[in-house]
CSV table of C-alpha atoms in Angstrom, one decimal:
chain,number,residue,atom,x,y,z
I,1,MET,CA,22.9,19.4,11.5
I,2,GLU,CA,25.1,22.3,11.2
I,3,ALA,CA,23.4,25.4,13.5
I,4,PRO,CA,22.7,28.5,10.7
I,5,TRP,CA,23.9,31.3,10.1
I,6,SER,CA,23.4,34.7,12.1
I,7,ARG,CA,21.6,37.1,10.9
I,8,GLU,CA,24.5,39.1,9.6
I,9,GLU,CA,26.1,35.9,8.1
I,10,PHE,CA,23.2,34.8,5.9
I,11,VAL,CA,23.3,38.1,4.5
I,12,ASP,CA,26.8,38.2,4.0
I,13,ARG,CA,26.8,35.2,2.2
I,14,LEU,CA,23.9,36.4,-0.3
I,15,ARG,CA,26.1,40.1,-0.8
I,16,ALA,CA,28.6,37.7,-1.4
I,17,VAL,CA,27.0,35.6,-4.1
I,18,GLY,CA,26.2,39.6,-6.2
I,19,GLU,CA,30.3,40.3,-5.3
I,20,ALA,CA,31.1,36.5,-7.5
I,21,LYS,CA,28.2,37.1,-10.3
I,22,TYR,CA,25.8,39.5,-10.6
I,23,HIS,CA,26.0,41.0,-14.1
I,24,ASP,CA,27.3,43.8,-13.4
I,25,LYS,CA,30.4,42.0,-14.2
I,26,HIS,CA,29.4,40.7,-17.1
I,27,PRO,CA,31.7,42.2,-19.6
I,28,PHE,CA,28.9,43.1,-22.2
I,29,HIS,CA,27.6,44.7,-19.1
I,30,VAL,CA,31.7,46.3,-18.4
I,31,ARG,CA,31.7,48.1,-21.6
I,32,MET,CA,27.6,49.1,-21.5
I,33,HIS,CA,29.0,51.7,-18.4
I,34,ARG,CA,32.2,52.2,-20.1
I,35,GLY,CA,30.3,54.2,-23.0
I,36,GLU,CA,31.2,51.1,-25.3
I,37,LEU,CA,28.5,50.4,-27.1
I,38,SER,CA,27.4,51.3,-30.5
I,39,PRO,CA,23.8,53.1,-30.3
I,40,PRO,CA,22.5,49.0,-32.6
I,41,GLU,CA,24.2,48.1,-29.1
I,42,VAL,CA,22.1,50.0,-26.4
I,43,ARG,CA,19.3,49.9,-28.5
I,44,GLY,CA,20.1,44.9,-28.3
I,45,TRP,CA,20.3,45.8,-24.6
I,46,ILE,CA,17.4,47.6,-24.4
I,47,ALA,CA,15.2,45.3,-26.7
I,48,ASN,CA,16.6,42.0,-25.3
I,49,ARG,CA,15.7,43.5,-21.8
I,50,PHE,CA,12.7,45.3,-22.4
I,51,TYR,CA,11.0,41.1,-22.2
I,52,TYR,CA,12.4,40.3,-19.0
I,53,GLN,CA,10.5,43.5,-17.7
I,54,LYS,CA,7.7,42.2,-19.5
I,55,MET,CA,7.9,39.1,-17.2
I,56,ILE,CA,8.4,40.7,-13.7
I,57,PRO,CA,4.9,41.2,-13.3
I,58,VAL,CA,4.5,37.4,-13.7
I,59,LYS,CA,6.7,35.3,-12.0
I,60,ASP,CA,5.6,38.3,-9.4
I,61,ALA,CA,1.6,37.2,-9.6
I,62,LEU,CA,2.8,33.4,-9.4
I,63,ILE,CA,5.6,34.6,-6.4
I,64,LEU,CA,1.9,36.3,-4.8
I,65,SER,CA,-0.1,33.5,-5.2
I,66,LYS,CA,1.2,31.5,-3.2
I,67,LEU,CA,2.3,34.4,-0.1
I,68,PRO,CA,1.6,32.4,3.2
I,69,ASN,CA,-1.1,35.5,4.4
I,70,ARG,CA,-3.2,38.5,3.7
I,71,GLU,CA,0.0,40.7,5.2
I,72,ASP,CA,2.7,39.9,2.6
I,73,ARG,CA,0.2,40.4,-0.3
I,74,ARG,CA,-1.0,43.5,0.6
I,75,ARG,CA,3.1,43.9,1.1
I,76,TRP,CA,4.0,42.2,-2.5
I,77,ILE,CA,1.5,42.8,-4.6
I,78,GLN,CA,2.9,46.7,-4.4
I,79,ARG,CA,6.0,45.3,-7.1
I,80,ILE,CA,2.4,44.6,-9.6
I,81,LEU,CA,0.9,47.4,-9.3
I,82,ASP,CA,4.9,49.3,-10.0
I,83,HIS,CA,5.8,47.5,-13.2
I,84,ASP,CA,1.9,46.9,-14.9
I,85,GLY,CA,1.1,50.2,-13.3
I,86,ARG,CA,-2.4,51.5,-11.4
I,87,GLY,CA,-4.7,54.5,-12.9
I,88,ASP,CA,-2.1,57.2,-14.0
I,89,ASP,CA,1.1,55.6,-12.7
I,90,GLU,CA,1.5,54.9,-16.4
I,91,GLY,CA,3.9,51.9,-14.8
I,92,GLY,CA,7.6,50.5,-15.0
I,93,ILE,CA,7.0,48.3,-18.3
I,94,GLU,CA,5.2,51.6,-20.1
I,95,ALA,CA,8.1,52.9,-18.2
I,96,TRP,CA,10.8,50.9,-20.3
I,97,LEU,CA,8.5,51.1,-23.7
I,98,ARG,CA,9.6,54.7,-23.8
I,99,LEU,CA,13.5,54.2,-23.2
I,100,GLY,CA,13.2,52.2,-26.2
I,101,GLU,CA,11.2,54.8,-27.9
I,102,ALA,CA,14.0,57.5,-26.6
I,103,ALA,CA,16.7,55.3,-27.6
I,104,GLY,CA,15.4,55.4,-31.3
I,105,ILE,CA,13.2,51.7,-31.4
I,106,PRO,CA,9.4,51.8,-32.0
I,107,ARG,CA,7.5,50.8,-30.0
I,108,ALA,CA,5.6,48.6,-31.8
I,109,ALA,CA,9.1,46.5,-32.2
I,110,LEU,CA,9.9,46.5,-28.4
I,111,LEU,CA,6.0,44.7,-28.9
I,112,ASP,CA,5.9,42.2,-31.2
I,113,GLU,CA,9.6,41.6,-29.7
I,114,ARG,CA,11.0,40.9,-32.9
I,115,HIS,CA,14.3,42.1,-31.4
I,116,VAL,CA,14.4,39.0,-28.6
I,117,VAL,CA,17.0,36.6,-29.0
I,118,PRO,CA,16.2,32.8,-28.2
I,119,GLY,CA,19.1,32.5,-24.7
I,120,VAL,CA,17.0,35.5,-24.0
I,121,ARG,CA,13.5,33.9,-24.5
I,122,PHE,CA,14.8,30.8,-22.5
I,123,ALA,CA,17.0,32.6,-19.8
I,124,VAL,CA,13.6,34.7,-18.6
I,125,ASP,CA,11.2,31.9,-19.2
I,126,ALA,CA,13.8,29.6,-17.0
I,127,TYR,CA,13.2,32.1,-14.5
I,128,VAL,CA,9.9,32.4,-14.4
I,129,HIS,CA,9.3,28.5,-14.3
I,130,PHE,CA,11.7,28.6,-11.0
I,131,CYS,CA,9.0,31.3,-9.1
I,132,ARG,CA,6.1,28.7,-10.5
I,133,LEU,CA,8.0,26.0,-9.1
I,134,GLU,CA,9.8,26.6,-6.0
I,135,PRO,CA,8.5,26.8,-2.7
I,136,TRP,CA,6.9,30.6,-1.9
I,137,TRP,CA,10.0,31.6,-0.3
I,138,VAL,CA,12.4,30.2,-2.2
I,139,ALA,CA,11.2,32.7,-5.6
I,140,VAL,CA,11.3,35.8,-2.6
I,141,ALA,CA,15.1,34.7,-3.0
I,142,SER,CA,16.1,34.7,-6.5
I,143,SER,CA,13.9,38.4,-6.2
I,144,LEU,CA,17.3,39.4,-4.2
I,145,THR,CA,19.0,40.5,-6.5
I,146,GLU,CA,17.4,43.9,-5.6
I,147,LEU,CA,20.0,44.0,-2.5
I,148,PHE,CA,22.4,44.7,-5.9
I,149,ALA,CA,20.5,47.4,-8.1
I,150,PRO,CA,20.5,50.5,-6.0
I,151,ASP,CA,23.7,50.9,-6.9
I,152,LEU,CA,23.8,49.5,-10.3
I,153,VAL,CA,21.3,51.7,-11.6
I,154,ALA,CA,22.8,54.5,-9.5
I,155,ARG,CA,25.2,54.4,-11.9
I,156,ARG,CA,23.7,53.2,-15.0
I,157,ILE,CA,22.0,56.7,-14.9
I,158,ARG,CA,25.1,59.1,-14.6
I,159,VAL,CA,26.2,56.4,-17.3
I,160,PHE,CA,23.8,56.9,-19.9
I,161,GLU,CA,23.6,61.0,-19.2
I,162,GLU,CA,27.4,60.5,-20.4
I,163,HIS,CA,28.4,58.2,-22.8
I,164,TYR,CA,24.8,57.7,-24.1
I,165,PRO,CA,23.6,61.4,-24.5
I,166,TRP,CA,21.1,60.7,-27.5
I,167,VAL,CA,18.7,58.4,-25.9
I,168,ARG,CA,16.2,61.8,-24.7
I,169,PRO,CA,16.4,61.8,-20.9
I,170,GLU,CA,13.2,61.1,-20.8
I,171,GLY,CA,13.7,57.8,-21.2
I,172,LEU,CA,15.3,57.4,-17.7
I,173,ALA,CA,12.1,57.2,-16.0
I,174,TYR,CA,12.4,53.2,-15.3
I,175,PHE,CA,15.6,53.6,-13.5
I,176,ARG,CA,14.8,56.9,-11.8
I,177,GLN,CA,12.2,54.5,-10.4
I,178,ARG,CA,13.6,51.7,-9.2
I,179,LEU,CA,16.0,54.0,-7.1
I,180,HIS,CA,12.9,53.6,-4.6
I,181,GLN,CA,11.6,51.0,-6.1
I,182,ALA,CA,14.5,48.1,-5.7
I,183,PRO,CA,15.4,49.3,-1.8
I,184,ARG,CA,11.7,48.4,-0.3
I,185,ASP,CA,11.6,45.3,-2.1
I,186,ALA,CA,14.8,44.1,-0.9
I,187,GLU,CA,14.1,44.7,2.4
I,188,HIS,CA,11.0,42.7,2.2
I,189,GLY,CA,12.0,40.3,0.5
I,190,LEU,CA,14.9,39.3,3.0
I,191,GLU,CA,12.9,39.5,5.6
I,192,LEU,CA,10.3,37.0,4.2
I,193,VAL,CA,13.3,35.2,3.4
I,194,VAL,CA,15.2,35.5,6.9
I,195,ARG,CA,11.4,34.1,7.9
I,196,ALA,CA,10.9,31.4,6.2
I,197,ALA,CA,14.3,29.8,6.1
I,198,PRO,CA,15.0,29.0,9.2
I,199,THR,CA,17.1,25.9,8.6
I,200,ARG,CA,21.2,26.5,7.0
I,201,ALA,CA,19.7,23.6,4.8
I,202,ASP,CA,17.3,26.6,4.0
I,203,GLN,CA,19.3,29.0,3.9
I,204,GLU,CA,21.7,27.3,1.7
I,205,ARG,CA,18.9,27.1,-0.9
I,206,THR,CA,17.9,31.2,-1.1
I,207,VAL,CA,21.5,31.7,-1.7
I,208,ALA,CA,20.8,28.7,-4.5
I,209,ALA,CA,18.3,30.4,-5.8
I,210,LEU,CA,19.7,33.6,-5.5
I,211,SER,CA,22.9,32.6,-7.2
I,212,PHE,CA,20.6,31.0,-10.6
I,213,LYS,CA,18.8,34.9,-10.7
I,214,CYS,CA,22.0,36.1,-11.4
I,215,ASP,CA,22.9,33.2,-13.9
I,216,VAL,CA,19.6,34.3,-15.8
I,217,LEU,CA,20.9,38.1,-15.3
I,218,TRP,CA,24.3,37.0,-17.0
I,219,ALA,CA,22.9,34.5,-19.8
I,220,LEU,CA,21.0,37.3,-20.7
I,221,LEU,CA,23.8,39.2,-21.5
I,222,ASP,CA,25.7,36.1,-23.4
I,223,ALA,CA,23.0,36.6,-25.1
I,224,VAL,CA,22.4,40.0,-25.7
I,225,GLU,CA,26.2,40.1,-26.5
I,226,ARG,CA,25.8,37.3,-29.2
I,227,ALA,CA,23.1,38.6,-30.8
I,228,GLY,CA,24.9,42.1,-31.4
I,229,PRO,CA,23.0,45.2,-32.4
I,230,ALA,CA,19.4,45.2,-32.7
O,1,MET,CA,-17.8,22.1,-36.4
O,2,GLU,CA,-20.8,23.3,-35.4
O,3,ALA,CA,-20.7,27.6,-35.5
O,4,PRO,CA,-20.4,29.5,-32.6
O,5,TRP,CA,-22.8,31.3,-30.4
O,6,SER,CA,-23.9,35.0,-31.0
O,7,ARG,CA,-22.8,36.9,-28.3
O,8,GLU,CA,-26.7,36.8,-27.5
O,9,GLU,CA,-26.9,33.0,-27.4
O,10,PHE,CA,-23.6,32.5,-25.5
O,11,VAL,CA,-24.7,34.8,-22.3
O,12,ASP,CA,-27.7,32.7,-22.5
O,13,ARG,CA,-26.4,29.7,-21.9
O,14,LEU,CA,-24.3,30.7,-19.5
O,15,ARG,CA,-26.8,32.3,-17.2
O,16,ALA,CA,-29.0,29.1,-18.3
O,17,VAL,CA,-25.4,27.0,-15.6
O,18,GLY,CA,-26.6,29.4,-13.1
O,19,GLU,CA,-30.4,28.9,-13.4
O,20,ALA,CA,-29.5,25.8,-13.0
O,21,LYS,CA,-27.5,24.9,-10.1
O,22,TYR,CA,-26.0,27.9,-8.6
O,23,HIS,CA,-25.8,27.6,-5.0
O,24,ASP,CA,-28.4,29.5,-4.6
O,25,LYS,CA,-31.2,26.5,-5.1
O,26,HIS,CA,-29.0,24.2,-2.5
O,27,PRO,CA,-31.7,23.2,0.3
O,28,PHE,CA,-29.4,24.2,3.0
O,29,HIS,CA,-29.2,27.9,1.5
O,30,VAL,CA,-32.7,27.6,0.1
O,31,ARG,CA,-32.9,26.8,4.1
O,32,MET,CA,-30.8,29.8,5.0
O,33,HIS,CA,-32.4,32.7,2.9
O,34,ARG,CA,-36.2,31.6,4.7
O,35,GLY,CA,-35.2,32.6,8.2
O,36,GLU,CA,-34.5,29.0,9.0
O,37,LEU,CA,-30.8,28.3,10.4
O,38,SER,CA,-30.8,28.0,13.8
O,39,PRO,CA,-27.6,30.6,15.4
O,40,PRO,CA,-24.9,28.0,15.3
O,41,GLU,CA,-26.1,26.1,11.8
O,42,VAL,CA,-25.3,30.0,10.5
O,43,ARG,CA,-22.2,31.0,11.9
O,44,GLY,CA,-20.9,27.4,10.6
O,45,TRP,CA,-21.8,28.8,7.7
O,46,ILE,CA,-20.3,31.9,8.0
O,47,ALA,CA,-17.1,29.8,9.6
O,48,ASN,CA,-16.7,27.2,6.6
O,49,ARG,CA,-17.2,29.8,3.7
O,50,PHE,CA,-14.9,31.6,5.0
O,51,TYR,CA,-12.1,29.5,3.5
O,52,TYR,CA,-13.3,30.0,0.6
O,53,GLN,CA,-13.0,33.8,1.1
O,54,LYS,CA,-9.4,33.3,2.8
O,55,MET,CA,-8.7,31.5,-0.7
O,56,ILE,CA,-10.2,33.8,-3.4
O,57,PRO,CA,-6.8,36.1,-4.0
O,58,VAL,CA,-4.7,33.0,-4.5
O,59,LYS,CA,-6.6,32.1,-7.4
O,60,ASP,CA,-6.5,35.5,-8.8
O,61,ALA,CA,-3.7,35.8,-8.8
O,62,LEU,CA,-3.4,32.9,-10.4
O,63,ILE,CA,-4.8,33.9,-13.3
O,64,LEU,CA,-3.6,37.2,-12.8
O,65,SER,CA,0.0,35.7,-13.9
O,66,LYS,CA,-1.7,34.1,-16.6
O,67,LEU,CA,-3.5,36.6,-18.4
O,68,PRO,CA,-2.1,38.1,-21.5
O,69,ASN,CA,-1.8,41.6,-21.4
O,70,ARG,CA,-0.9,44.5,-19.0
O,71,GLU,CA,-4.3,46.2,-19.5
O,72,ASP,CA,-6.4,42.8,-18.5
O,73,ARG,CA,-4.1,42.8,-15.7
O,74,ARG,CA,-4.8,46.4,-14.7
O,75,ARG,CA,-8.2,45.6,-13.8
O,76,TRP,CA,-7.9,42.1,-13.0
O,77,ILE,CA,-6.0,42.7,-9.6
O,78,GLN,CA,-8.8,45.4,-8.4
O,79,ARG,CA,-10.1,41.7,-7.6
O,80,ILE,CA,-7.0,40.8,-5.0
O,81,LEU,CA,-7.2,44.2,-3.8
O,82,ASP,CA,-10.5,44.5,-3.0
O,83,HIS,CA,-10.7,40.9,-1.0
O,84,ASP,CA,-7.3,41.8,0.9
O,85,GLY,CA,-7.3,45.6,0.8
O,86,ARG,CA,-4.8,48.0,0.2
O,87,GLY,CA,-4.1,51.3,2.4
O,88,ASP,CA,-6.7,52.8,5.0
O,89,ASP,CA,-9.1,49.8,3.6
O,90,GLU,CA,-8.9,46.5,5.0
O,91,GLY,CA,-10.5,44.8,1.9
O,92,GLY,CA,-13.5,41.4,2.0
O,93,ILE,CA,-10.9,39.0,3.9
O,94,GLU,CA,-11.5,41.2,7.2
O,95,ALA,CA,-15.0,41.9,6.4
O,96,TRP,CA,-15.7,38.6,6.8
O,97,LEU,CA,-13.9,38.3,10.2
O,98,ARG,CA,-15.8,41.0,10.9
O,99,LEU,CA,-19.1,39.1,9.6
O,100,GLY,CA,-17.8,36.4,11.9
O,101,GLU,CA,-17.2,38.2,14.7
O,102,ALA,CA,-20.3,40.0,14.3
O,103,ALA,CA,-22.4,36.1,14.2
O,104,GLY,CA,-20.2,35.5,18.0
O,105,ILE,CA,-17.6,33.8,16.3
O,106,PRO,CA,-14.5,34.8,17.1
O,107,ARG,CA,-11.9,35.7,15.2
O,108,ALA,CA,-9.3,33.6,16.0
O,109,ALA,CA,-11.6,30.8,15.2
O,110,LEU,CA,-11.9,32.0,12.3
O,111,LEU,CA,-8.7,32.3,11.4
O,112,ASP,CA,-6.8,28.8,12.8
O,113,GLU,CA,-10.4,27.4,10.7
O,114,ARG,CA,-11.3,24.6,13.1
O,115,HIS,CA,-14.4,24.9,11.6
O,116,VAL,CA,-13.4,24.3,8.5
O,117,VAL,CA,-14.4,20.4,7.5
O,118,PRO,CA,-12.7,18.0,4.6
O,119,GLY,CA,-15.3,18.7,2.5
O,120,VAL,CA,-15.6,21.8,2.4
O,121,ARG,CA,-11.6,22.8,1.5
O,122,PHE,CA,-11.9,19.8,-0.8
O,123,ALA,CA,-14.0,21.7,-2.6
O,124,VAL,CA,-11.9,25.0,-2.2
O,125,ASP,CA,-8.8,23.7,-3.4
O,126,ALA,CA,-10.6,22.3,-6.2
O,127,TYR,CA,-11.5,25.7,-7.3
O,128,VAL,CA,-7.5,26.9,-6.6
O,129,HIS,CA,-6.0,23.9,-8.7
O,130,PHE,CA,-8.9,24.2,-11.7
O,131,CYS,CA,-7.0,28.1,-11.8
O,132,ARG,CA,-4.1,26.9,-11.8
O,133,LEU,CA,-4.2,24.5,-14.5
O,134,GLU,CA,-7.0,25.7,-16.6
O,135,PRO,CA,-5.5,28.2,-19.5
O,136,TRP,CA,-6.6,31.9,-18.3
O,137,TRP,CA,-9.9,32.4,-20.4
O,138,VAL,CA,-10.9,28.9,-18.7
O,139,ALA,CA,-10.4,30.1,-15.1
O,140,VAL,CA,-11.6,33.1,-15.7
O,141,ALA,CA,-14.9,31.2,-16.9
O,142,SER,CA,-15.3,29.9,-14.0
O,143,SER,CA,-15.5,33.0,-12.2
O,144,LEU,CA,-18.5,33.7,-14.0
O,145,THR,CA,-20.6,32.9,-10.8
O,146,GLU,CA,-20.5,37.0,-10.1
O,147,LEU,CA,-23.4,37.0,-13.2
O,148,PHE,CA,-25.5,35.5,-10.8
O,149,ALA,CA,-24.4,36.7,-7.8
O,150,PRO,CA,-26.1,40.6,-6.7
O,151,ASP,CA,-29.0,39.2,-6.4
O,152,LEU,CA,-28.8,37.0,-4.3
O,153,VAL,CA,-26.3,38.9,-2.4
O,154,ALA,CA,-29.1,41.9,-2.5
O,155,ARG,CA,-31.7,39.2,-1.2
O,156,ARG,CA,-29.0,38.2,1.3
O,157,ILE,CA,-28.9,41.4,2.8
O,158,ARG,CA,-32.8,41.4,3.5
O,159,VAL,CA,-32.8,37.7,4.8
O,160,PHE,CA,-30.7,38.3,7.1
O,161,GLU,CA,-31.5,42.4,8.5
O,162,GLU,CA,-35.0,40.6,9.0
O,163,HIS,CA,-34.5,36.9,10.1
O,164,TYR,CA,-31.1,36.6,11.4
O,165,PRO,CA,-31.1,40.2,13.6
O,166,TRP,CA,-28.9,37.9,16.5
O,167,VAL,CA,-26.5,39.1,13.4
O,168,ARG,CA,-24.9,42.5,14.3
O,169,PRO,CA,-26.0,44.9,10.5
O,170,GLU,CA,-22.3,46.1,10.5
O,171,GLY,CA,-20.9,42.1,10.1
O,172,LEU,CA,-23.2,42.6,7.3
O,173,ALA,CA,-20.6,44.9,4.8
O,174,TYR,CA,-19.1,42.8,2.9
O,175,PHE,CA,-22.5,41.9,1.3
O,176,ARG,CA,-22.9,45.9,1.2
O,177,GLN,CA,-19.1,46.1,-1.3
O,178,ARG,CA,-19.8,43.2,-2.8
O,179,LEU,CA,-22.8,45.0,-4.6
O,180,HIS,CA,-21.2,46.9,-7.1
O,181,GLN,CA,-17.9,44.7,-6.6
O,182,ALA,CA,-19.7,42.3,-8.6
O,183,PRO,CA,-21.0,43.5,-11.8
O,184,ARG,CA,-17.9,45.0,-13.0
O,185,ASP,CA,-16.1,42.2,-12.3
O,186,ALA,CA,-18.3,40.1,-13.9
O,187,GLU,CA,-19.0,42.3,-16.8
O,188,HIS,CA,-14.5,42.0,-17.2
O,189,GLY,CA,-15.0,38.3,-17.5
O,190,LEU,CA,-17.5,37.8,-19.4
O,191,GLU,CA,-15.5,40.0,-21.9
O,192,LEU,CA,-11.7,38.4,-21.7
O,193,VAL,CA,-13.9,35.2,-22.3
O,194,VAL,CA,-16.1,36.3,-25.7
O,195,ARG,CA,-13.3,37.6,-26.6
O,196,ALA,CA,-11.6,34.1,-25.7
O,197,ALA,CA,-13.5,32.2,-26.7
O,198,PRO,CA,-14.5,32.7,-30.8
O,199,THR,CA,-14.9,28.8,-31.3
O,200,ARG,CA,-19.0,26.4,-30.0
O,201,ALA,CA,-15.6,24.2,-28.6
O,202,ASP,CA,-14.4,27.4,-26.5
O,203,GLN,CA,-17.8,28.5,-26.1
O,204,GLU,CA,-18.9,24.8,-24.6
O,205,ARG,CA,-15.3,24.5,-22.4
O,206,THR,CA,-16.0,27.8,-20.4
O,207,VAL,CA,-19.9,26.9,-19.8
O,208,ALA,CA,-18.0,24.0,-18.6
O,209,ALA,CA,-16.5,26.0,-16.4
O,210,LEU,CA,-19.1,28.0,-14.8
O,211,SER,CA,-21.0,24.4,-14.6
O,212,PHE,CA,-17.8,23.3,-12.4
O,213,LYS,CA,-17.3,26.5,-10.7
O,214,CYS,CA,-21.1,26.3,-9.3
O,215,ASP,CA,-19.9,22.5,-8.4
O,216,VAL,CA,-17.4,23.7,-6.3
O,217,LEU,CA,-19.6,26.2,-4.3
O,218,TRP,CA,-23.0,23.6,-4.3
O,219,ALA,CA,-20.5,21.2,-2.9
O,220,LEU,CA,-19.2,23.5,-0.8
O,221,LEU,CA,-22.8,23.6,1.4
O,222,ASP,CA,-23.5,19.8,1.0
O,223,ALA,CA,-20.0,19.7,3.4
O,224,VAL,CA,-21.7,22.2,6.0
O,225,GLU,CA,-25.9,20.8,6.0
O,226,ARG,CA,-23.7,17.2,7.0
O,227,ALA,CA,-21.0,19.1,9.5
O,228,GLY,CA,-23.9,20.4,10.9
O,229,PRO,CA,-23.9,23.5,13.3
O,230,ALA,CA,-20.3,24.9,14.8
């Protein structure tokens, strides 16, 4: 049996997955961030990505149901509250609906999923099933794309402001929320995984889970790109 | 196909399940409320029932993951927050630990489950599996013992004050919380079930789910009674 990686080595291996295959390297995403997408292409991405957004609380509730103790649930549940909202905070799903409206997609067209293409549904459902069926710490590991999200989201806000000014600026609120939510979530996720994956075999399974999640996001963009403008 | 029951008839059928087999009629429970349990028997009940209490957020997270929309999740998640706590609110699981301490059970003895007997574990696990595997509205229906809980809990507070004064009164905080939580939860649960169970067959399945849940609570008391004092 091989010795486990040190924490630093482990985190480096996780980061290497992101460097190799996080979806910011997908050709469609590259075109998005170069400002090369047409308005219908941007709308196609927003409308399809909504299916991913709306399933986030589902996968987080599945993970919540499996976490080993109350203390970790008390932290994890914040993700669900962030997306579903609570009290006056309308939450991330509502913010994404407003992004759609700011880009000219009627709310009803997001809610009834008329633009969601099969490949996107399959990829997102695969992610939810993964979180339902895998051990909790493997499911948590798949959420660690949050390690890479803040940089990307910070760039995306500037990209939209510069290249897609026809998207009304209040639509970008979702991305601004994620700037502080994602690092907090990634920190807890990493802490859970480091604690629950002590052996090299566990660590490798964790890296594989993160790789799988990158595949989900990549396949989502494949399907959006193929589908063309919404 | 038989016509569905009216809402009133449906609710009457649900209430009839409680009248027939809610655990307040179990011989052990009857003895408890007559003040006839010895201190070790009361402790045995508290320590075993803790296994049920600690699994409540698990089953509620499973149901949360299956609810059909954000609005219902926003209401349902309150159950998890009530039991796990949030911020300064320490929640119902902590309150039950304090009930145990007020009755002379060390916190560690509740947490390590040393007093939990197999029959209690099987019954509670059966309930969690039911909520994991059944459709969401059937799982919700199984929670409707909350319709019967407030009366019982109100009586229980008086019973403990009168018959078991050796349980320090601050230990009864859990029951006091439930006095207002359970009616609110039952109202939402009933609303969900009425909406999701439009046919007679659905309604009968709902009644069966509530009957199953009564069996869980009954079997728990069977096992506690057999095990004797903790």
